């Protein structure tokens, strides 16, 4: 609701919508689907009770409620990494916010977090906030990124930084935060050949720091429900039908792996709904093949494919490269080779594999996806 910029829904609705408009369009579909929505409710626990899952939640409307279900779809989204997660040295003054919190303050509560701003990390929320705060009369001095390439989408680098003349320092680390009661500045140090160049450190005076240093899938509930987590995504391991290791519990969207575009979130969520419905109507176990991440692939979701039907896979690259090739090998034999004009870790890639890609394979074949 706080994403009042456009850029949502280009694929799903073939229109460029704001976040609230996108949410409304999705919500308008609910009456047709006869789904009851319980808003303002927090799920505290999911527990296996007999052959059902009991979902315990609290809300001002219903108090404590226990909802029984044979299938549960996890879609809790993700949370922002905070200062503790990235261990920036320095004092603990007021004025350090995560970018999402600052976005809420500006777009929903009507406050600006400060006037002289430095943004640490080049994630999409930080980039969007660089533009938003510039429009609100704040001075955004810089975006500082530890990696040699940006973490956000190219379109956001162009529209939110370049168009506003905001410098982006790549391969730079924030080595100190100054200020006692309120932030007074940050020290920035370049990284060259993996080493911090303290002789070249510089200070940027500011009263506000926004952190845009990554998102982590929100999996407290999942862990407590006994769901195994994939360390590469921080989301659950899922089979080819998006089911976790706990039968009847499915996962999709940002809780499964962090997506960049909401259109892919919806695509994956629809698939999860379909798989949960199939499972409820007694669909038997599928013949699946194991997926292996090959060179330059950070992760692949889901972790398995079903040769008998079309499969949609999502993956992220470990490298930034022009003229790359996305390659699929089955037992060492190349079955698919796709040219990619440009790949980078911040832009999720997707791939469809269908029965014709799997012709002539064995029962235990391994499918490897790589980028080169
Ligand atoms: C600042 C920003 C800018 C973005 N810009 C774009 C853009 O321009 N275009 C685009 O396509 N995408 C954009 N995105 C990405 C897009 O918004 C996300 O990918 C998408 O919202 C993820 O959907 P989700 O359903 O997985 O998670 P969310 O939308 O985060 O939904 C998860 C929901 O689960 C609820 N929840 C969590 N835990 C519990 C619990 N225990 N009990 C009950 N409910 C719970 C949360 O309150 C939340 O409502 C942007 C995201 C951000 C943050």
mmCIF file with all atom_site columns, N, CA, C and O in Angstrom, residues 123-175:
data_model
loop_
_atom_site.group_PDB
_atom_site.id
_atom_site.type_symbol
_atom_site.label_atom_id
_atom_site.label_alt_id
_atom_site.label_comp_id
_atom_site.label_asym_id
_atom_site.label_entity_id
_atom_site.label_seq_id
_atom_site.pdbx_PDB_ins_code
_atom_site.Cartn_x
_atom_site.Cartn_y
_atom_site.Cartn_z
_atom_site.occupancy
_atom_site.B_iso_or_equiv
_atom_site.pdbx_formal_charge
_atom_site.auth_seq_id
_atom_site.auth_comp_id
_atom_site.auth_asym_id
_atom_site.auth_atom_id
_atom_site.pdbx_PDB_model_num
ATOM 1   N N  . UNK A 1 123 ? 19.453 -1.517 -3.189  1.00 0.00 ? 123 UNK A N  1
ATOM 2   C CA . UNK A 1 123 ? 18.237 -2.313 -3.432  1.00 0.00 ? 123 UNK A CA 1
ATOM 3   C C  . UNK A 1 123 ? 17.120 -1.421 -3.975  1.00 0.00 ? 123 UNK A C  1
ATOM 4   O O  . UNK A 1 123 ? 17.185 -0.187 -3.871  1.00 0.00 ? 123 UNK A O  1
ATOM 5   N N  . UNK A 1 124 ? 16.104 -2.065 -4.550  1.00 0.00 ? 124 UNK A N  1
ATOM 6   C CA . UNK A 1 124 ? 15.043 -1.284 -5.216  1.00 0.00 ? 124 UNK A CA 1
ATOM 7   C C  . UNK A 1 124 ? 14.331 -0.310 -4.287  1.00 0.00 ? 124 UNK A C  1
ATOM 8   O O  . UNK A 1 124 ? 13.982 0.797  -4.692  1.00 0.00 ? 124 UNK A O  1
ATOM 9   N N  . UNK A 1 125 ? 14.102 -0.690 -3.033  1.00 0.00 ? 125 UNK A N  1
ATOM 10  C CA . UNK A 1 125 ? 13.337 0.208  -2.146  1.00 0.00 ? 125 UNK A CA 1
ATOM 11  C C  . UNK A 1 125 ? 14.150 1.475  -1.888  1.00 0.00 ? 125 UNK A C  1
ATOM 12  O O  . UNK A 1 125 ? 13.618 2.589  -1.883  1.00 0.00 ? 125 UNK A O  1
ATOM 13  N N  . UNK A 1 126 ? 15.471 1.324  -1.715  1.00 0.00 ? 126 UNK A N  1
ATOM 14  C CA . UNK A 1 126 ? 16.342 2.483  -1.506  1.00 0.00 ? 126 UNK A CA 1
ATOM 15  C C  . UNK A 1 126 ? 16.332 3.401  -2.731  1.00 0.00 ? 126 UNK A C  1
ATOM 16  O O  . UNK A 1 126 ? 16.296 4.635  -2.598  1.00 0.00 ? 126 UNK A O  1
ATOM 17  N N  . UNK A 1 127 ? 16.365 2.794  -3.913  1.00 0.00 ? 127 UNK A N  1
ATOM 18  C CA . UNK A 1 127 ? 16.377 3.596  -5.147  1.00 0.00 ? 127 UNK A CA 1
ATOM 19  C C  . UNK A 1 127 ? 15.064 4.373  -5.282  1.00 0.00 ? 127 UNK A C  1
ATOM 20  O O  . UNK A 1 127 ? 15.058 5.569  -5.586  1.00 0.00 ? 127 UNK A O  1
ATOM 21  N N  . UNK A 1 128 ? 13.963 3.682  -5.027  1.00 0.00 ? 128 UNK A N  1
ATOM 22  C CA . UNK A 1 128 ? 12.637 4.337  -5.117  1.00 0.00 ? 128 UNK A CA 1
ATOM 23  C C  . UNK A 1 128 ? 12.579 5.490  -4.101  1.00 0.00 ? 128 UNK A C  1
ATOM 24  O O  . UNK A 1 128 ? 12.052 6.572  -4.392  1.00 0.00 ? 128 UNK A O  1
ATOM 25  N N  . UNK A 1 129 ? 13.170 5.262  -2.914  1.00 0.00 ? 129 UNK A N  1
ATOM 26  C CA . UNK A 1 129 ? 13.130 6.307  -1.874  1.00 0.00 ? 129 UNK A CA 1
ATOM 27  C C  . UNK A 1 129 ? 14.047 7.477  -2.203  1.00 0.00 ? 129 UNK A C  1
ATOM 28  O O  . UNK A 1 129 ? 13.803 8.607  -1.785  1.00 0.00 ? 129 UNK A O  1
ATOM 29  N N  . UNK A 1 130 ? 15.139 7.214  -2.959  1.00 0.00 ? 130 UNK A N  1
ATOM 30  C CA . UNK A 1 130 ? 16.018 8.325  -3.374  1.00 0.00 ? 130 UNK A CA 1
ATOM 31  C C  . UNK A 1 130 ? 15.189 9.316  -4.192  1.00 0.00 ? 130 UNK A C  1
ATOM 32  O O  . UNK A 1 130 ? 15.247 10.532 -3.991  1.00 0.00 ? 130 UNK A O  1
ATOM 33  N N  . UNK A 1 131 ? 14.392 8.781  -5.100  1.00 0.00 ? 131 UNK A N  1
ATOM 34  C CA . UNK A 1 131 ? 13.542 9.657  -5.934  1.00 0.00 ? 131 UNK A CA 1
ATOM 35  C C  . UNK A 1 131 ? 12.440 10.297 -5.097  1.00 0.00 ? 131 UNK A C  1
ATOM 36  O O  . UNK A 1 131 ? 12.180 11.498 -5.203  1.00 0.00 ? 131 UNK A O  1
ATOM 37  N N  . UNK A 1 132 ? 11.813 9.504  -4.253  1.00 0.00 ? 132 UNK A N  1
ATOM 38  C CA . UNK A 1 132 ? 10.674 10.014 -3.468  1.00 0.00 ? 132 UNK A CA 1
ATOM 39  C C  . UNK A 1 132 ? 11.116 11.161 -2.554  1.00 0.00 ? 132 UNK A C  1
ATOM 40  O O  . UNK A 1 132 ? 10.435 12.181 -2.430  1.00 0.00 ? 132 UNK A O  1
ATOM 41  N N  . UNK A 1 133 ? 12.276 10.982 -1.899  1.00 0.00 ? 133 UNK A N  1
ATOM 42  C CA . UNK A 1 133 ? 12.752 12.020 -0.972  1.00 0.00 ? 133 UNK A CA 1
ATOM 43  C C  . UNK A 1 133 ? 13.213 13.254 -1.745  1.00 0.00 ? 133 UNK A C  1
ATOM 44  O O  . UNK A 1 133 ? 13.050 14.388 -1.274  1.00 0.00 ? 133 UNK A O  1
ATOM 45  N N  . UNK A 1 134 ? 13.775 13.065 -2.949  1.00 0.00 ? 134 UNK A N  1
ATOM 46  C CA . UNK A 1 134 ? 14.162 14.229 -3.771  1.00 0.00 ? 134 UNK A CA 1
ATOM 47  C C  . UNK A 1 134 ? 12.910 15.037 -4.114  1.00 0.00 ? 134 UNK A C  1
ATOM 48  O O  . UNK A 1 134 ? 12.907 16.264 -4.038  1.00 0.00 ? 134 UNK A O  1
ATOM 49  N N  . UNK A 1 135 ? 11.844 14.339 -4.480  1.00 0.00 ? 135 UNK A N  1
ATOM 50  C CA . UNK A 1 135 ? 10.579 15.036 -4.778  1.00 0.00 ? 135 UNK A CA 1
ATOM 51  C C  . UNK A 1 135 ? 10.031 15.768 -3.547  1.00 0.00 ? 135 UNK A C  1
ATOM 52  O O  . UNK A 1 135 ? 9.339  16.769 -3.671  1.00 0.00 ? 135 UNK A O  1
ATOM 53  N N  . UNK A 1 136 ? 10.339 15.219 -2.359  1.00 0.00 ? 136 UNK A N  1
ATOM 54  C CA . UNK A 1 136 ? 9.792  15.821 -1.131  1.00 0.00 ? 136 UNK A CA 1
ATOM 55  C C  . UNK A 1 136 ? 10.667 16.952 -0.599  1.00 0.00 ? 136 UNK A C  1
ATOM 56  O O  . UNK A 1 136 ? 10.457 17.426 0.514   1.00 0.00 ? 136 UNK A O  1
ATOM 57  N N  . UNK A 1 137 ? 11.706 17.352 -1.366  1.00 0.00 ? 137 UNK A N  1
ATOM 58  C CA . UNK A 1 137 ? 12.528 18.493 -0.970  1.00 0.00 ? 137 UNK A CA 1
ATOM 59  C C  . UNK A 1 137 ? 13.753 18.122 -0.154  1.00 0.00 ? 137 UNK A C  1
ATOM 60  O O  . UNK A 1 137 ? 14.463 18.998 0.343   1.00 0.00 ? 137 UNK A O  1
ATOM 61  N N  . UNK A 1 138 ? 14.043 16.822 0.004   1.00 0.00 ? 138 UNK A N  1
ATOM 62  C CA . UNK A 1 138 ? 15.241 16.415 0.739   1.00 0.00 ? 138 UNK A CA 1
ATOM 63  C C  . UNK A 1 138 ? 16.417 16.378 -0.235  1.00 0.00 ? 138 UNK A C  1
ATOM 64  O O  . UNK A 1 138 ? 16.234 16.255 -1.441  1.00 0.00 ? 138 UNK A O  1
ATOM 65  N N  . UNK A 1 139 ? 17.630 16.435 0.303   1.00 0.00 ? 139 UNK A N  1
ATOM 66  C CA . UNK A 1 139 ? 18.824 16.309 -0.528  1.00 0.00 ? 139 UNK A CA 1
ATOM 67  C C  . UNK A 1 139 ? 19.374 14.900 -0.340  1.00 0.00 ? 139 UNK A C  1
ATOM 68  O O  . UNK A 1 139 ? 19.779 14.527 0.774   1.00 0.00 ? 139 UNK A O  1
ATOM 69  N N  . UNK A 1 140 ? 19.349 14.110 -1.393  1.00 0.00 ? 140 UNK A N  1
ATOM 70  C CA . UNK A 1 140 ? 19.928 12.760 -1.311  1.00 0.00 ? 140 UNK A CA 1
ATOM 71  C C  . UNK A 1 140 ? 21.363 12.852 -1.839  1.00 0.00 ? 140 UNK A C  1
ATOM 72  O O  . UNK A 1 140 ? 21.580 13.103 -3.030  1.00 0.00 ? 140 UNK A O  1
ATOM 73  N N  . UNK A 1 141 ? 22.332 12.697 -0.945  1.00 0.00 ? 141 UNK A N  1
ATOM 74  C CA . UNK A 1 141 ? 23.735 12.935 -1.315  1.00 0.00 ? 141 UNK A CA 1
ATOM 75  C C  . UNK A 1 141 ? 24.342 11.785 -2.102  1.00 0.00 ? 141 UNK A C  1
ATOM 76  O O  . UNK A 1 141 ? 25.175 12.016 -2.962  1.00 0.00 ? 141 UNK A O  1
ATOM 77  N N  . UNK A 1 142 ? 23.951 10.563 -1.774  1.00 0.00 ? 142 UNK A N  1
ATOM 78  C CA . UNK A 1 142 ? 24.588 9.423  -2.456  1.00 0.00 ? 142 UNK A CA 1
ATOM 79  C C  . UNK A 1 142 ? 23.885 8.126  -2.118  1.00 0.00 ? 142 UNK A C  1
ATOM 80  O O  . UNK A 1 142 ? 23.206 8.023  -1.095  1.00 0.00 ? 142 UNK A O  1
ATOM 81  N N  . UNK A 1 143 ? 24.070 7.162  -3.000  1.00 0.00 ? 143 UNK A N  1
ATOM 82  C CA . UNK A 1 143 ? 23.741 5.757  -2.699  1.00 0.00 ? 143 UNK A CA 1
ATOM 83  C C  . UNK A 1 143 ? 25.073 5.018  -2.686  1.00 0.00 ? 143 UNK A C  1
ATOM 84  O O  . UNK A 1 143 ? 25.876 5.158  -3.618  1.00 0.00 ? 143 UNK A O  1
ATOM 85  N N  . UNK A 1 144 ? 25.318 4.264  -1.611  1.00 0.00 ? 144 UNK A N  1
ATOM 86  C CA . UNK A 1 144 ? 26.616 3.607  -1.418  1.00 0.00 ? 144 UNK A CA 1
ATOM 87  C C  . UNK A 1 144 ? 26.412 2.095  -1.438  1.00 0.00 ? 144 UNK A C  1
ATOM 88  O O  . UNK A 1 144 ? 25.619 1.567  -0.655  1.00 0.00 ? 144 UNK A O  1
ATOM 89  N N  . UNK A 1 145 ? 27.115 1.413  -2.327  1.00 0.00 ? 145 UNK A N  1
ATOM 90  C CA . UNK A 1 145 ? 26.901 -0.029 -2.515  1.00 0.00 ? 145 UNK A CA 1
ATOM 91  C C  . UNK A 1 145 ? 28.236 -0.777 -2.368  1.00 0.00 ? 145 UNK A C  1
ATOM 92  O O  . UNK A 1 145 ? 29.216 -0.417 -3.017  1.00 0.00 ? 145 UNK A O  1
ATOM 93  N N  . UNK A 1 146 ? 28.246 -1.814 -1.552  1.00 0.00 ? 146 UNK A N  1
ATOM 94  C CA . UNK A 1 146 ? 29.475 -2.586 -1.316  1.00 0.00 ? 146 UNK A CA 1
ATOM 95  C C  . UNK A 1 146 ? 29.886 -3.405 -2.560  1.00 0.00 ? 146 UNK A C  1
ATOM 96  O O  . UNK A 1 146 ? 31.065 -3.599 -2.825  1.00 0.00 ? 146 UNK A O  1
ATOM 97  N N  . UNK A 1 147 ? 28.883 -3.863 -3.327  1.00 0.00 ? 147 UNK A N  1
ATOM 98  C CA . UNK A 1 147 ? 29.183 -4.719 -4.483  1.00 0.00 ? 147 UNK A CA 1
ATOM 99  C C  . UNK A 1 147 ? 29.646 -3.878 -5.677  1.00 0.00 ? 147 UNK A C  1
ATOM 100 O O  . UNK A 1 147 ? 29.357 -2.681 -5.746  1.00 0.00 ? 147 UNK A O  1
ATOM 101 N N  . UNK A 1 148 ? 30.298 -4.505 -6.647  1.00 0.00 ? 148 UNK A N  1
ATOM 102 C CA . UNK A 1 148 ? 30.743 -3.733 -7.823  1.00 0.00 ? 148 UNK A CA 1
ATOM 103 C C  . UNK A 1 148 ? 29.618 -3.463 -8.833  1.00 0.00 ? 148 UNK A C  1
ATOM 104 O O  . UNK A 1 148 ? 29.847 -2.854 -9.863  1.00 0.00 ? 148 UNK A O  1
ATOM 105 N N  . UNK A 1 149 ? 28.413 -3.965 -8.545  1.00 0.00 ? 149 UNK A N  1
ATOM 106 C CA . UNK A 1 149 ? 27.267 -3.725 -9.431  1.00 0.00 ? 149 UNK A CA 1
ATOM 107 C C  . UNK A 1 149 ? 26.045 -3.409 -8.561  1.00 0.00 ? 149 UNK A C  1
ATOM 108 O O  . UNK A 1 149 ? 25.996 -3.768 -7.379  1.00 0.00 ? 149 UNK A O  1
ATOM 109 N N  . UNK A 1 150 ? 25.028 -2.721 -9.127  1.00 0.00 ? 150 UNK A N  1
ATOM 110 C CA . UNK A 1 150 ? 23.862 -2.360 -8.306  1.00 0.00 ? 150 UNK A CA 1
ATOM 111 C C  . UNK A 1 150 ? 23.010 -3.573 -7.950  1.00 0.00 ? 150 UNK A C  1
ATOM 112 O O  . UNK A 1 150 ? 22.963 -4.543 -8.702  1.00 0.00 ? 150 UNK A O  1
ATOM 113 N N  . UNK A 1 151 ? 22.328 -3.489 -6.798  1.00 0.00 ? 151 UNK A N  1
ATOM 114 C CA . UNK A 1 151 ? 21.454 -4.601 -6.384  1.00 0.00 ? 151 UNK A CA 1
ATOM 115 C C  . UNK A 1 151 ? 20.023 -4.422 -6.889  1.00 0.00 ? 151 UNK A C  1
ATOM 116 O O  . UNK A 1 151 ? 19.219 -5.340 -6.762  1.00 0.00 ? 151 UNK A O  1
ATOM 117 N N  . UNK A 1 152 ? 19.700 -3.251 -7.384  1.00 0.00 ? 152 UNK A N  1
ATOM 118 C CA . UNK A 1 152 ? 18.330 -2.990 -7.842  1.00 0.00 ? 152 UNK A CA 1
ATOM 119 C C  . UNK A 1 152 ? 18.204 -3.116 -9.352  1.00 0.00 ? 152 UNK A C  1
ATOM 120 O O  . UNK A 1 152 ? 19.195 -3.312 -10.065 1.00 0.00 ? 152 UNK A O  1
ATOM 121 N N  . UNK A 1 153 ? 16.965 -2.987 -9.824  1.00 0.00 ? 153 UNK A N  1
ATOM 122 C CA . UNK A 1 153 ? 16.684 -3.103 -11.257 1.00 0.00 ? 153 UNK A CA 1
ATOM 123 C C  . UNK A 1 153 ? 17.307 -1.935 -12.018 1.00 0.00 ? 153 UNK A C  1
ATOM 124 O O  . UNK A 1 153 ? 17.334 -0.804 -11.519 1.00 0.00 ? 153 UNK A O  1
ATOM 125 N N  . UNK A 1 154 ? 17.740 -2.203 -13.249 1.00 0.00 ? 154 UNK A N  1
ATOM 126 C CA . UNK A 1 154 ? 18.354 -1.150 -14.075 1.00 0.00 ? 154 UNK A CA 1
ATOM 127 C C  . UNK A 1 154 ? 17.384 0.020  -14.258 1.00 0.00 ? 154 UNK A C  1
ATOM 128 O O  . UNK A 1 154 ? 17.776 1.181  -14.213 1.00 0.00 ? 154 UNK A O  1
ATOM 129 N N  . UNK A 1 155 ? 16.092 -0.296 -14.457 1.00 0.00 ? 155 UNK A N  1
ATOM 130 C CA . UNK A 1 155 ? 15.126 0.792  -14.681 1.00 0.00 ? 155 UNK A CA 1
ATOM 131 C C  . UNK A 1 155 ? 15.091 1.737  -13.470 1.00 0.00 ? 155 UNK A C  1
ATOM 132 O O  . UNK A 1 155 ? 14.901 2.942  -13.627 1.00 0.00 ? 155 UNK A O  1
ATOM 133 N N  . UNK A 1 156 ? 15.274 1.200  -12.264 1.00 0.00 ? 156 UNK A N  1
ATOM 134 C CA . UNK A 1 156 ? 15.261 2.063  -11.076 1.00 0.00 ? 156 UNK A CA 1
ATOM 135 C C  . UNK A 1 156 ? 16.551 2.876  -10.948 1.00 0.00 ? 156 UNK A C  1
ATOM 136 O O  . UNK A 1 156 ? 16.526 4.005  -10.460 1.00 0.00 ? 156 UNK A O  1
ATOM 137 N N  . UNK A 1 157 ? 17.691 2.309  -11.400 1.00 0.00 ? 157 UNK A N  1
ATOM 138 C CA . UNK A 1 157 ? 18.951 3.075  -11.390 1.00 0.00 ? 157 UNK A CA 1
ATOM 139 C C  . UNK A 1 157 ? 18.776 4.300  -12.300 1.00 0.00 ? 157 UNK A C  1
ATOM 140 O O  . UNK A 1 157 ? 19.135 5.424  -11.955 1.00 0.00 ? 157 UNK A O  1
ATOM 141 N N  . UNK A 1 158 ? 18.166 4.068  -13.460 1.00 0.00 ? 158 UNK A N  1
ATOM 142 C CA . UNK A 1 158 ? 18.008 5.158  -14.431 1.00 0.00 ? 158 UNK A CA 1
ATOM 143 C C  . UNK A 1 158 ? 16.979 6.176  -13.932 1.00 0.00 ? 158 UNK A C  1
ATOM 144 O O  . UNK A 1 158 ? 17.253 7.383  -13.852 1.00 0.00 ? 158 UNK A O  1
ATOM 145 N N  . UNK A 1 159 ? 15.783 5.674  -13.572 1.00 0.00 ? 159 UNK A N  1
ATOM 146 C CA . UNK A 1 159 ? 14.676 6.599  -13.268 1.00 0.00 ? 159 UNK A CA 1
ATOM 147 C C  . UNK A 1 159 ? 14.792 7.264  -11.897 1.00 0.00 ? 159 UNK A C  1
ATOM 148 O O  . UNK A 1 159 ? 14.219 8.326  -11.682 1.00 0.00 ? 159 UNK A O  1
ATOM 149 N N  . UNK A 1 160 ? 15.497 6.606  -10.957 1.00 0.00 ? 160 UNK A N  1
ATOM 150 C CA . UNK A 1 160 ? 15.514 7.148  -9.588  1.00 0.00 ? 160 UNK A CA 1
ATOM 151 C C  . UNK A 1 160 ? 16.843 7.804  -9.215  1.00 0.00 ? 160 UNK A C  1
ATOM 152 O O  . UNK A 1 160 ? 16.885 8.633  -8.323  1.00 0.00 ? 160 UNK A O  1
ATOM 153 N N  . UNK A 1 161 ? 17.948 7.427  -9.869  1.00 0.00 ? 161 UNK A N  1
ATOM 154 C CA . UNK A 1 161 ? 19.237 8.055  -9.545  1.00 0.00 ? 161 UNK A CA 1
ATOM 155 C C  . UNK A 1 161 ? 19.702 8.952  -10.688 1.00 0.00 ? 161 UNK A C  1
ATOM 156 O O  . UNK A 1 161 ? 19.882 10.165 -10.509 1.00 0.00 ? 161 UNK A O  1
ATOM 157 N N  . UNK A 1 162 ? 19.873 8.354  -11.883 1.00 0.00 ? 162 UNK A N  1
ATOM 158 C CA . UNK A 1 162 ? 20.445 9.138  -12.998 1.00 0.00 ? 162 UNK A CA 1
ATOM 159 C C  . UNK A 1 162 ? 19.590 10.355 -13.296 1.00 0.00 ? 162 UNK A C  1
ATOM 160 O O  . UNK A 1 162 ? 20.106 11.462 -13.469 1.00 0.00 ? 162 UNK A O  1
ATOM 161 N N  . UNK A 1 163 ? 18.277 10.183 -13.347 1.00 0.00 ? 163 UNK A N  1
ATOM 162 C CA . UNK A 1 163 ? 17.389 11.313 -13.687 1.00 0.00 ? 163 UNK A CA 1
ATOM 163 C C  . UNK A 1 163 ? 17.454 12.421 -12.644 1.00 0.00 ? 163 UNK A C  1
ATOM 164 O O  . UNK A 1 163 ? 17.046 13.546 -12.901 1.00 0.00 ? 163 UNK A O  1
ATOM 165 N N  . UNK A 1 164 ? 17.944 12.116 -11.444 1.00 0.00 ? 164 UNK A N  1
ATOM 166 C CA . UNK A 1 164 ? 17.990 13.123 -10.373 1.00 0.00 ? 164 UNK A CA 1
ATOM 167 C C  . UNK A 1 164 ? 19.429 13.524 -10.040 1.00 0.00 ? 164 UNK A C  1
ATOM 168 O O  . UNK A 1 164 ? 19.654 14.263 -9.079  1.00 0.00 ? 164 UNK A O  1
ATOM 169 N N  . UNK A 1 165 ? 20.392 13.028 -10.812 1.00 0.00 ? 165 UNK A N  1
ATOM 170 C CA . UNK A 1 165 ? 21.799 13.376 -10.593 1.00 0.00 ? 165 UNK A CA 1
ATOM 171 C C  . UNK A 1 165 ? 22.334 12.897 -9.246  1.00 0.00 ? 165 UNK A C  1
ATOM 172 O O  . UNK A 1 165 ? 23.221 13.528 -8.663  1.00 0.00 ? 165 UNK A O  1
ATOM 173 N N  . UNK A 1 166 ? 21.808 11.777 -8.745  1.00 0.00 ? 166 UNK A N  1
ATOM 174 C CA . UNK A 1 166 ? 22.275 11.256 -7.433  1.00 0.00 ? 166 UNK A CA 1
ATOM 175 C C  . UNK A 1 166 ? 23.431 10.287 -7.678  1.00 0.00 ? 166 UNK A C  1
ATOM 176 O O  . UNK A 1 166 ? 23.273 9.316  -8.423  1.00 0.00 ? 166 UNK A O  1
ATOM 177 N N  . UNK A 1 167 ? 24.616 10.533 -7.066  1.00 0.00 ? 167 UNK A N  1
ATOM 178 C CA . UNK A 1 167 ? 25.747 9.632  -7.323  1.00 0.00 ? 167 UNK A CA 1
ATOM 179 C C  . UNK A 1 167 ? 25.557 8.240  -6.708  1.00 0.00 ? 167 UNK A C  1
ATOM 180 O O  . UNK A 1 167 ? 24.985 8.122  -5.621  1.00 0.00 ? 167 UNK A O  1
ATOM 181 N N  . UNK A 1 168 ? 26.029 7.239  -7.439  1.00 0.00 ? 168 UNK A N  1
ATOM 182 C CA . UNK A 1 168 ? 26.020 5.854  -6.944  1.00 0.00 ? 168 UNK A CA 1
ATOM 183 C C  . UNK A 1 168 ? 27.475 5.424  -6.785  1.00 0.00 ? 168 UNK A C  1
ATOM 184 O O  . UNK A 1 168 ? 28.224 5.384  -7.762  1.00 0.00 ? 168 UNK A O  1
ATOM 185 N N  . UNK A 1 169 ? 27.894 5.163  -5.543  1.00 0.00 ? 169 UNK A N  1
ATOM 186 C CA . UNK A 1 169 ? 29.261 4.699  -5.299  1.00 0.00 ? 169 UNK A CA 1
ATOM 187 C C  . UNK A 1 169 ? 29.250 3.186  -5.216  1.00 0.00 ? 169 UNK A C  1
ATOM 188 O O  . UNK A 1 169 ? 28.797 2.615  -4.209  1.00 0.00 ? 169 UNK A O  1
ATOM 189 N N  . UNK A 1 170 ? 29.719 2.512  -6.275  1.00 0.00 ? 170 UNK A N  1
ATOM 190 C CA . UNK A 1 170 ? 29.823 1.046  -6.251  1.00 0.00 ? 170 UNK A CA 1
ATOM 191 C C  . UNK A 1 170 ? 31.160 0.656  -5.622  1.00 0.00 ? 170 UNK A C  1
ATOM 192 O O  . UNK A 1 170 ? 32.112 1.443  -5.643  1.00 0.00 ? 170 UNK A O  1
ATOM 193 N N  . UNK A 1 171 ? 31.258 -0.551 -5.082  1.00 0.00 ? 171 UNK A N  1
ATOM 194 C CA . UNK A 1 171 ? 32.485 -1.030 -4.400  1.00 0.00 ? 171 UNK A CA 1
ATOM 195 C C  . UNK A 1 171 ? 32.929 -0.050 -3.318  1.00 0.00 ? 171 UNK A C  1
ATOM 196 O O  . UNK A 1 171 ? 34.118 0.291  -3.209  1.00 0.00 ? 171 UNK A O  1
ATOM 197 N N  . UNK A 1 172 ? 31.973 0.428  -2.537  1.00 0.00 ? 172 UNK A N  1
ATOM 198 C CA . UNK A 1 172 ? 32.283 1.321  -1.410  1.00 0.00 ? 172 UNK A CA 1
ATOM 199 C C  . UNK A 1 172 ? 31.555 0.793  -0.172  1.00 0.00 ? 172 UNK A C  1
ATOM 200 O O  . UNK A 1 172 ? 30.412 0.348  -0.262  1.00 0.00 ? 172 UNK A O  1
ATOM 201 N N  . UNK A 1 173 ? 32.234 0.884  0.970   1.00 0.00 ? 173 UNK A N  1
ATOM 202 C CA . UNK A 1 173 ? 31.649 0.392  2.219   1.00 0.00 ? 173 UNK A CA 1
ATOM 203 C C  . UNK A 1 173 ? 31.450 1.561  3.183   1.00 0.00 ? 173 UNK A C  1
ATOM 204 O O  . UNK A 1 173 ? 32.288 2.470  3.236   1.00 0.00 ? 173 UNK A O  1
ATOM 205 N N  . UNK A 1 174 ? 30.345 1.517  3.941   1.00 0.00 ? 174 UNK A N  1
ATOM 206 C CA . UNK A 1 174 ? 30.137 2.513  4.994   1.00 0.00 ? 174 UNK A CA 1
ATOM 207 C C  . UNK A 1 174 ? 30.919 2.032  6.201   1.00 0.00 ? 174 UNK A C  1
ATOM 208 O O  . UNK A 1 174 ? 30.608 0.986  6.776   1.00 0.00 ? 174 UNK A O  1
ATOM 209 N N  . UNK A 1 175 ? 31.961 2.754  6.582   1.00 0.00 ? 175 UNK A N  1
ATOM 210 C CA . UNK A 1 175 ? 32.849 2.257  7.645   1.00 0.00 ? 175 UNK A CA 1
ATOM 211 C C  . UNK A 1 175 ? 32.602 2.946  8.988   1.00 0.00 ? 175 UNK A C  1
ATOM 212 O O  . UNK A 1 175 ? 33.174 2.559  9.996   1.00 0.00 ? 175 UNK A O  1
#
